[in-house]
């Protein structure tokens, strides 16, 4: 089953819960252990965790933990002849946007060779791109260019399975209106890295795949890392799958539409070697390396930084994740501890970010929960309260929700319907595509999550009723800005659009804020309450009973 709604911005891999873990600066996790103890290598509970997922056929992919370059844990699950099985074989996966870390490395290598500069303007190579005279290579590396993300445009689905040339892709990007002025802010865009790949080819006279091979893979001995064209099972390359009355191969992209932004194939082993080599100084000069990991608005230059806290101690890691087709990938490296954590999935039957986070906790000797999978039966009358046609400000497709027999179903515009299984009274999932939908029948809204991305949909007949209470724009404008806190994992940007406030977590779609008073707002679907104190330039965000103060 092919669902276009699922493939929107799939190269980007930028997500709210994961995001698979995206652009998150700090995570505090409660733990029952008192120290990081990787030397004992006791992963018995992690084995039970994966056994639980395997019992429900919830995960396809490979997961590994490395210490000092040595693999100390690995699990892998595949589909073979439509049969789900654990395997010890090594498989190769499309890694999506982790390819950007390779592209960034190649760019910095050319800078080290004196063939390119961070302040070089895009206009030197592609003057037809809007604002190119003000866009630098550095802005493209850390997503501050303002170039619209081509995979987020609805036209992407008209050509993503057809061969593309550099000229055709540049022309498409040149026709898009900028998302913002160059340097104004950071916002993830695959367009940046697709163009950087073309620039690499222009400077060197070699294609991107050859550059990856000659300048990274061969020097590091990465025998299973290369630019993908089409999946070849004889090379132990896996297909992406969806699950709907059995396992089915997902239609492949034409990889020329992803190229330097997301078309590399690799393994957990090779990714760990690559990330470790970056931090061991094997690929870049000290100056380029320091620039690469430098962050602005939470964006590094082809790599992201995260501080995690366990037992009161902070650990600094660097990572990137990716999504393409139904592949979901993540690689994180902690240079001081020399711990590498890799997760490569080729199906969305379970939230990959949850799996990755659990493996990371285990790598640091932390406790974690083993999930329970409940089977809830609701009556037809209970299901009918969710029926309707819904639309979203952050998603190009509408979704129709209906009841057929005793089953709740959803259908994106132009797509086939898919069944929703209740996991709570108001929460449903479609495991075949890793979709979770949580309804708020009072507001006639739902939030749909997939691969970490979250979008709010409102019933079309109720769109104008959502924000009944009006606050003057003079008051609302005082709340606008970016708020940060060392104790909260995301930056929150408050925006004023069409007379209403919206909040946007780093790298995520914006969500509406409904006023309760002039200074207190809520977003019920995520159990969020935000109260502003403009005289202190701060807000208090409360979610599920936990409050955090954030400064503008």
mmCIF file of C-alpha atoms in Angstrom, residues 118-123 129-140 144-147 181-183 192:
data_model
loop_
_atom_site.group_PDB
_atom_site.id
_atom_site.type_symbol
_atom_site.label_atom_id
_atom_site.label_comp_id
_atom_site.label_asym_id
_atom_site.label_seq_id
_atom_site.Cartn_x
_atom_site.Cartn_y
_atom_site.Cartn_z
ATOM 1 C CA UNK A 118 32.606 28.728 3.734
ATOM 2 C CA UNK A 119 31.804 32.262 2.584
ATOM 3 C CA UNK A 120 31.604 31.311 -1.105
ATOM 4 C CA UNK A 121 28.247 32.437 -2.478
ATOM 5 C CA UNK A 122 25.813 30.016 -4.063
ATOM 6 C CA UNK A 123 25.509 32.459 -6.973
ATOM 7 C CA UNK A 129 18.423 30.123 -7.256
ATOM 8 C CA UNK A 130 16.547 32.968 -5.576
ATOM 9 C CA UNK A 131 18.706 34.934 -3.069
ATOM 10 C CA UNK A 132 21.785 33.002 -4.253
ATOM 11 C CA UNK A 133 23.928 36.155 -4.090
ATOM 12 C CA UNK A 134 23.288 36.263 -0.317
ATOM 13 C CA UNK A 135 23.511 32.533 0.429
ATOM 14 C CA UNK A 136 26.865 31.105 1.512
ATOM 15 C CA UNK A 137 28.141 27.538 1.621
ATOM 16 C CA UNK A 138 28.091 27.791 5.433
ATOM 17 C CA UNK A 139 24.407 28.750 5.408
ATOM 18 C CA UNK A 140 23.640 25.708 3.298
ATOM 19 C CA UNK A 144 20.220 28.806 7.267
ATOM 20 C CA UNK A 145 19.893 29.464 3.530
ATOM 21 C CA UNK A 146 16.111 29.870 3.375
ATOM 22 C CA UNK A 147 15.951 27.689 0.250
ATOM 23 C CA UNK A 181 15.692 35.437 4.099
ATOM 24 C CA UNK A 182 19.220 33.950 4.101
ATOM 25 C CA UNK A 183 20.648 33.793 7.622
ATOM 26 C CA UNK A 192 20.733 22.640 0.639
#
